[in-house]
Amino acid sequence: MRTVVRVTERVLETPSTVTLRFPYEAPAGPGQFVMIWFPGDDELPMSLSYTGGSSKGVTIKAMGETSRNVQRLRVGDAVGIRGPYGNRFDLSARRVLVVGGGSGSAVLAPAAESAAASGAHLTVALGATEASELLFRRRFEDMGADVEVATDDGSEGTHGFVTVVAERLLATERFDAVWTCGPEVMMQKVARAAGPRNVPVFCSVERQMKCALGMCDACALGPVHVCVDGPVFPAERLLPLEEFGRSHRDPSGRRVPFGTR
Amino acid sequence: MRTVVRVTERVLETPSTVTLRFPYEAPAGPGQFVMIWFPGDDELPMSLSYTGGSSKGVTIKAMGETSRNVQRLRVGDAVGIRGPYGNRFDLSARRVLVVGGGSGSAVLAPAAESAAASGAHLTVALGATEASELLFRRRFEDMGADVEVATDDGSEGTHGFVTVVAERLLATERFDAVWTCGPEVMMQKVARAAGPRNVPVFCSVERQMKCALGMCDACALGPVHVCVDGPVFPAERLLPLEEFGRSHRDPSGRRVPFGTR
Amino acid sequence: MRADVAELAVEIGPLRLRNPFLLASGIWGESGESLAGAWDAGAGGVITKSIGSAPRPGYPNPTIESYSDWGLLNAMGLPNPGIEEYPREVAAARARGATVIGSVFGGDAEEFAELARRLAATGVVALELNLSCPHAEGYGTEVGSTPDDVAAIVRAVVREVRVPVIAKITPNTPDPAALAVAAEKAGAAAISAINTVRGLAIDATLHRPVLAHGLGGLSGPAIKPVGLACVWQIYSRVQVPVIGVGGISTSEDALEYLMAGARAVEVGTAVARDGIGVFGRLVSGLSERLDALGYRSAAAAVGAAHTAPS
Amino acid sequence: MRADVAELAVEIGPLRLRNPFLLASGIWGESGESLAGAWDAGAGGVITKSIGSAPRPGYPNPTIESYSDWGLLNAMGLPNPGIEEYPREVAAARARGATVIGSVFGGDAEEFAELARRLAATGVVALELNLSCPHAEGYGTEVGSTPDDVAAIVRAVVREVRVPVIAKITPNTPDPAALAVAAEKAGAAAISAINTVRGLAIDATLHRPVLAHGLGGLSGPAIKPVGLACVWQIYSRVQVPVIGVGGISTSEDALEYLMAGARAVEVGTAVARDGIGVFGRLVSGLSERLDALGYRSAAAAVGAAHTAPS
Ligand SMILES: Cc1cc2nc3c(=O)[nH]c(=O)nc-3n(C[C@H](O)[C@H](O)[C@H](O)COP(=O)(O)OP(=O)(O)OC[C@H]3O[C@@H](n4cnc5c(N)ncnc54)[C@H](O)[C@@H]3O)c2cc1C
Ligand SMILES: Cc1cc2nc3c(=O)[nH]c(=O)nc-3n(C[C@H](O)[C@H](O)[C@H](O)COP(=O)(O)OP(=O)(O)OC[C@H]3O[C@@H](n4cnc5c(N)ncnc54)[C@H](O)[C@@H]3O)c2cc1C
Ligand SMILES: Cc1cc2nc3c(=O)[nH]c(=O)nc-3n(C[C@H](O)[C@H](O)[C@H](O)COP(=O)(O)O)c2cc1C
Ligand SMILES: Cc1cc2nc3c(=O)[nH]c(=O)nc-3n(C[C@H](O)[C@H](O)[C@H](O)COP(=O)(O)O)c2cc1C
Ligand code: FES
Ligand code: FES
């Protein structure tokens, strides 16, 4: 059940990140991902950064070989899509803190957009290596969210990690929920800051994926399979896991600490 | 797509003919048949003699080995059913002559019953080797039909072939349609008698059947496949065919004249 | 009027087919009138039922079991009127203008050769050898399951006839290409693949196999991946044209076969689901798809998936 | 309370399984926690991913293609962490009480034997030999495609280990029973059948194979008839127990396999469609069906279709 679609729109979001839009009818919700096949290259899991209607989208950061190659795709190029897979963000919270690092905004933006459209109040803490890499800042602002930023190099907003911003916001404002996506250490910190305040935290996590059908075990994270049980989990489900924030598994299934190859 | 059902009722219709009733949900109409598998024995095409609701039925005359064995089936025995297959009688005629020979009444009775229920007037010419073998005579009478019989041995009604009765009726009464099932020579005669009077004749024909899906060619009769194009045909479609009334094909596909093995 | 309409005619050696869609052996092939009917419906050629030396009734019913819309299991048991009677059916089909390919099966090379000789005499344009019939009743393996068997049969047949000989390969083998290579070396003008995949159905309530014969052969959509794999493997190891068979019911299926390496395709089970009108739809559908993808002919798409840019 | 509830425990040689449903190799078997999860969900035993000598990333994506609800094609390429690292996963699963069966694959008998020895040392209760892995990258045939290959591998392994050895047979062969007989003679304690059926998917718009590896293996409902045929044929030619695999997703499917001759069954692709909860449903469903048909145990139904009254 794979559909070949052609890219209808291409937007360079940051110097390292591109959004591809394409027609795809299957209904989807914020949090869900597709397996997107770049013919002649890899097939990768990608969150839908545009989930509504028949024009879907993914937003891809140049990381490894495939995601770098993908930056060169043009309108009219063909890709294979299957999905959407996985679960969705629970959009019922009314005051939401959104904490995004790097390409994490790709999955957070459509969730925030849907929540905002139904009247939720959103505060967004956005982090990146430098100012030009802040993903979807404008999109968050356009939906009426309060946006605070942090950059590793201090080129804009708080100098340092976005977790610092998030911790401050959690200490000073009241939220019904936190939604976060980014490096696991970041999400861990956010979850630990929110825990004592009894604010539920939902993390969108990434793991190696092959089948996306809950079968091949590539995405196993402790007892869960990210592809079907996730990718969105309540933090309390993740924090007790030995692997969360510490290690993932490489394509052979070997456990590899984060930050090493 | 085969369903195993258990026989819920068994009725001895004539000394050589038994009706088996069984639960079978698939919608069916008069004229259609099922492939019925008698485990440990053959699977045969059988017209549905009861087509309505969820209790269907077939009425089987002892002919060869399998149909003889089947007479011994009891309530609770299991059979496999697939279908229904084939087309249906057009039930729109208001004055119908029904001409049945031997087990032909099995398919004619439900058609007549449906037509009678919607107000059609039915005249039935029923033939058999002897009085006790007249199939569904009572059922036809119960639906308000005028029933005339013929027996080969003269034990009841006209002495001789039922075609004699049919020809007389066609000469003296007016009909919108004739429905007939029985030996092909019989149906041929009926069709030839009705033709000049411009009464359309519909014949239910039998041929060797294997797949019942229009694929294996076992049931080929000239250019038509009885299993999917029939079993009910307008006579004018059959009369020009070299094989109709003359030959059928044995299980190997060899052409065999009727009346020989 | 469209300026470019892809050419559908294809050549299988000396044989020109008006389009790549052949009626597969065993479907509508018992009577000449049916063969002609398939031709009239638009088939590029029609293959006869596999014909043997003597009339064979085939196995008793049940001879088929179907699985929703994805598969069909059959054990017809090669019913056929025998080589003595069958020529009249070929004649009937040819009289109506059909391009008829004969199919034969036998127990050994000699029987194949004799049957081929007699069937070739009826004016069939080519002969397909059914190399997948059981060696002996009830025993699982097939006559054409080793390269040596295949070579011996093809060689014997090629000696007897002048029409192109098509070796029809079984998928029930570790290495279909090895069988194809053997057939090519022995003189086959083309390879067709695949015949049905060995299968069995059990009814648990009746605790017995469904088909009277027990074992049967799976066909229909479920075996398309199997057929594509065989064609793919064979295409890269032989020079002669390959004919794809197995699970083709849409023009997209057919196009996949062409791209895997088939120059023509055979259609069987789809006739049961979609009626003989399937040929008309396949022809027009393929034409449209070739146009849309910019291929000028069906032949141009053959093997395209082997040379995809990366 | 029902008076009679069919006994579901079955014995595979010296091995007692609490029910006949095993997690098939390659499904949920990369991590020990997943294996334990399948055990907790009700599996009668769990089979590890096939483990090789060195860590293998497997083939690049796309590694799977699915066909509506009837089939799945995969070319994972035997990804596995390697025999060095894998014992910790077995230990994790065993720590949670799971009955773990190890699976290994190798390029020749020696490699199989060495892997088997090392995996046996982790406390697995049996070893399944994956005799269907490609001989070499990109080449079609498999390590276990001839009786001689199978015999050599099984013999070498049986010499090394004391746990029962299960030979897993390919369906891509003219005569699966011949492979099983060879395995039995060489000392296999059981035969499992089948692994996936060779297949290929092509995307016509992209004119290329879908799977990065090209060829793949078909699994799921489409191959149930194929698996049943293999089990049927094998059962009548060996004495050792047969384990059925291929397309099992309902208890009815499982019962058909038992009646064809399987003493236990493995469940793979159904986990993708129905989740791991499928094991609970299979267990309760089989129990009910056996009761309804009057069988006192799962074992009593084994081979029933071979002895049906006629
Ligand atoms: C559910 C899900 C949703 C996703 N959504 C998005 C999305 O919306 N946008 C997006 O851009 N990406 C998303 N990803 C990530 C994406 O699938 C790819 O992983 C990413 O694009 C990199 O792929 P690649 O093949 O280019 O790089 P790879 O070759 O896989 O390398 C990726 C990066 O990780 C590093 N790396 C590789 N292996 C290791 C290792 N063992 N340890 C530490 N670092 C390693 C590399 O150095 C490189 O920087 C998502 C992943 C999942 C599972
Ligand atoms: C669409 C359809 C509907 C049918 N509906 C009914 C029905 O409602 N009721 C019913 O009883 N039957 C019906 N039949 C007929 C039925 O399917 C069987 O053909 C019949 O029951 C005999 O089957 P058998 O296997 O017992 O006999 P067979 O062994 O096939 O023999 C049947 C009879 O025909 C004779 N015979 C066999 N071969 C030849 C031959 N070559 N030439 C001449 N005579 C031959 C035999 O001597 C015997 O008398 C239907 C058939 C079709 C195709
Ligand atoms: C009912 C039936 C009868 C068949 N008979 C023959 C035959 O006589 N000779 C032969 O070579 N193949 C025979 N086949 C195999 C088909 O020709 C074809 O190879 C196979 O069915 C796969 O194609 P399909 O999926 O389009 O049906 C038969 C198949 C079916 C379904
Ligand atoms: C994704 C996937 C991975 C597999 N990996 C292995 C493996 O590593 N070793 C093995 O012996 N079989 C492997 N198989 C084959 C299965 O164990 C099983 O034999 C086959 O899938 C048929 O069963 P099913 O239809 O229930 O899936 C794999 C199958 C799938 C679908
Ligand atoms: S990606 Fe295969 S189980 Fe999740
Ligand atoms: S019974 Fe097979 S075509 Fe009619």
mmCIF file of C-alpha atoms and ligand atoms in Angstrom, chain A residues 33 42 44-47 59-61 63-68 103 106-107 205-209 226 231 248 250 256-261, ligand 1:
data_model
loop_
_atom_site.group_PDB
_atom_site.id
_atom_site.type_symbol
_atom_site.label_atom_id
_atom_site.label_comp_id
_atom_site.label_asym_id
_atom_site.label_seq_id
_atom_site.Cartn_x
_atom_site.Cartn_y
_atom_site.Cartn_z
ATOM 1 C CA PHE A 33 4.320 10.012 10.445
ATOM 2 C CA ASP A 42 16.490 5.369 1.385
ATOM 3 C CA LEU A 44 12.699 7.256 5.979
ATOM 4 C CA PRO A 45 10.110 7.889 8.669
ATOM 5 C CA MET A 46 9.038 11.525 8.603
ATOM 6 C CA SER A 47 6.455 13.244 10.718
ATOM 7 C CA THR A 59 9.813 18.927 6.758
ATOM 8 C CA ILE A 60 13.233 17.412 6.469
ATOM 9 C CA LYS A 61 16.456 18.453 8.109
ATOM 10 C CA MET A 63 21.329 14.998 8.781
ATOM 11 C CA GLY A 64 22.793 11.970 7.092
ATOM 12 C CA GLU A 65 23.188 11.031 3.470
ATOM 13 C CA THR A 66 19.556 10.586 2.482
ATOM 14 C CA SER A 67 18.187 13.621 4.268
ATOM 15 C CA ARG A 68 20.947 15.669 2.673
ATOM 16 C CA SER A 103 13.600 19.404 13.423
ATOM 17 C CA ALA A 106 8.100 19.523 12.204
ATOM 18 C CA VAL A 107 5.737 17.426 14.287
ATOM 19 C CA VAL A 205 10.465 10.071 19.954
ATOM 20 C CA GLU A 206 12.490 8.765 17.058
ATOM 21 C CA ARG A 207 14.020 5.354 16.560
ATOM 22 C CA GLN A 208 15.405 3.352 13.685
ATOM 23 C CA MET A 209 12.470 2.291 11.547
ATOM 24 C CA VAL A 226 7.737 3.416 18.558
ATOM 25 C CA PRO A 231 5.782 8.032 18.339
ATOM 26 C CA HIS A 248 19.169 3.683 20.652
ATOM 27 C CA ASP A 250 21.507 0.782 15.088
ATOM 28 C CA VAL A 256 24.398 2.344 20.708
ATOM 29 C CA PRO A 257 24.746 5.203 23.199
ATOM 30 C CA PHE A 258 23.491 8.534 21.862
ATOM 31 C CA GLY A 259 26.192 10.764 20.467
ATOM 32 C CA THR A 260 28.252 7.935 19.016
ATOM 33 C CA ARG A 261 27.889 6.135 15.736
HETATM 34 C C1 LIG E 1 8.742 8.809 13.844
HETATM 35 C C2 LIG E 1 9.854 9.592 13.246
HETATM 36 C C3 LIG E 1 9.586 10.842 12.759
HETATM 37 C C4 LIG E 1 10.611 11.612 12.194
HETATM 38 N N1 LIG E 1 10.300 12.837 11.722
HETATM 39 C C5 LIG E 1 11.274 13.593 11.163
HETATM 40 C C6 LIG E 1 10.968 14.880 10.634
HETATM 41 O O1 LIG E 1 9.831 15.341 10.656
HETATM 42 N N2 LIG E 1 11.964 15.591 10.085
HETATM 43 C C7 LIG E 1 13.257 15.123 10.032
HETATM 44 O O2 LIG E 1 14.117 15.825 9.518
HETATM 45 N N3 LIG E 1 13.568 13.908 10.510
HETATM 46 C C8 LIG E 1 12.615 13.126 11.080
HETATM 47 N N4 LIG E 1 12.933 11.883 11.563
HETATM 48 C C9 LIG E 1 14.316 11.410 11.420
HETATM 49 C C10 LIG E 1 14.514 10.847 10.018
HETATM 50 O O3 LIG E 1 13.747 9.693 9.839
HETATM 51 C C11 LIG E 1 15.969 10.427 9.743
HETATM 52 O O4 LIG E 1 16.428 9.666 10.815
HETATM 53 C C12 LIG E 1 16.851 11.592 9.506
HETATM 54 O O5 LIG E 1 16.327 12.321 8.426
HETATM 55 C C13 LIG E 1 18.284 11.156 9.206
HETATM 56 O O6 LIG E 1 18.305 10.230 8.184
HETATM 57 P P1 LIG E 1 19.550 9.990 7.204
HETATM 58 O O7 LIG E 1 19.345 8.672 6.557
HETATM 59 O O8 LIG E 1 19.739 11.158 6.333
HETATM 60 O O9 LIG E 1 20.751 9.994 8.178
HETATM 61 P P2 LIG E 1 21.571 8.855 8.914
HETATM 62 O O10 LIG E 1 22.588 8.353 7.957
HETATM 63 O O11 LIG E 1 20.646 7.868 9.455
HETATM 64 O O12 LIG E 1 22.193 9.762 10.004
HETATM 65 C C14 LIG E 1 21.363 10.634 10.759
HETATM 66 C C15 LIG E 1 22.158 11.531 11.710
HETATM 67 O O13 LIG E 1 22.293 10.847 12.890
HETATM 68 C C16 LIG E 1 23.656 10.616 13.095
HETATM 69 N N5 LIG E 1 23.759 9.243 13.454
HETATM 70 C C17 LIG E 1 23.656 8.189 12.618
HETATM 71 N N6 LIG E 1 23.800 7.092 13.334
HETATM 72 C C18 LIG E 1 24.019 7.470 14.601
HETATM 73 C C19 LIG E 1 24.253 6.790 15.802
HETATM 74 N N7 LIG E 1 24.309 5.480 15.810
HETATM 75 N N8 LIG E 1 24.389 7.486 16.913
HETATM 76 C C20 LIG E 1 24.330 8.814 16.925
HETATM 77 N N9 LIG E 1 24.122 9.525 15.825
HETATM 78 C C21 LIG E 1 23.968 8.838 14.688
HETATM 79 C C22 LIG E 1 24.382 10.888 11.822
HETATM 80 O O14 LIG E 1 25.695 11.283 12.084
HETATM 81 C C23 LIG E 1 23.534 11.949 11.255
HETATM 82 O O15 LIG E 1 23.838 13.198 11.819
HETATM 83 C C24 LIG E 1 11.930 11.114 12.133
HETATM 84 C C25 LIG E 1 12.188 9.837 12.627
HETATM 85 C C26 LIG E 1 11.183 9.087 13.187
HETATM 86 C C27 LIG E 1 11.492 7.743 13.707
#
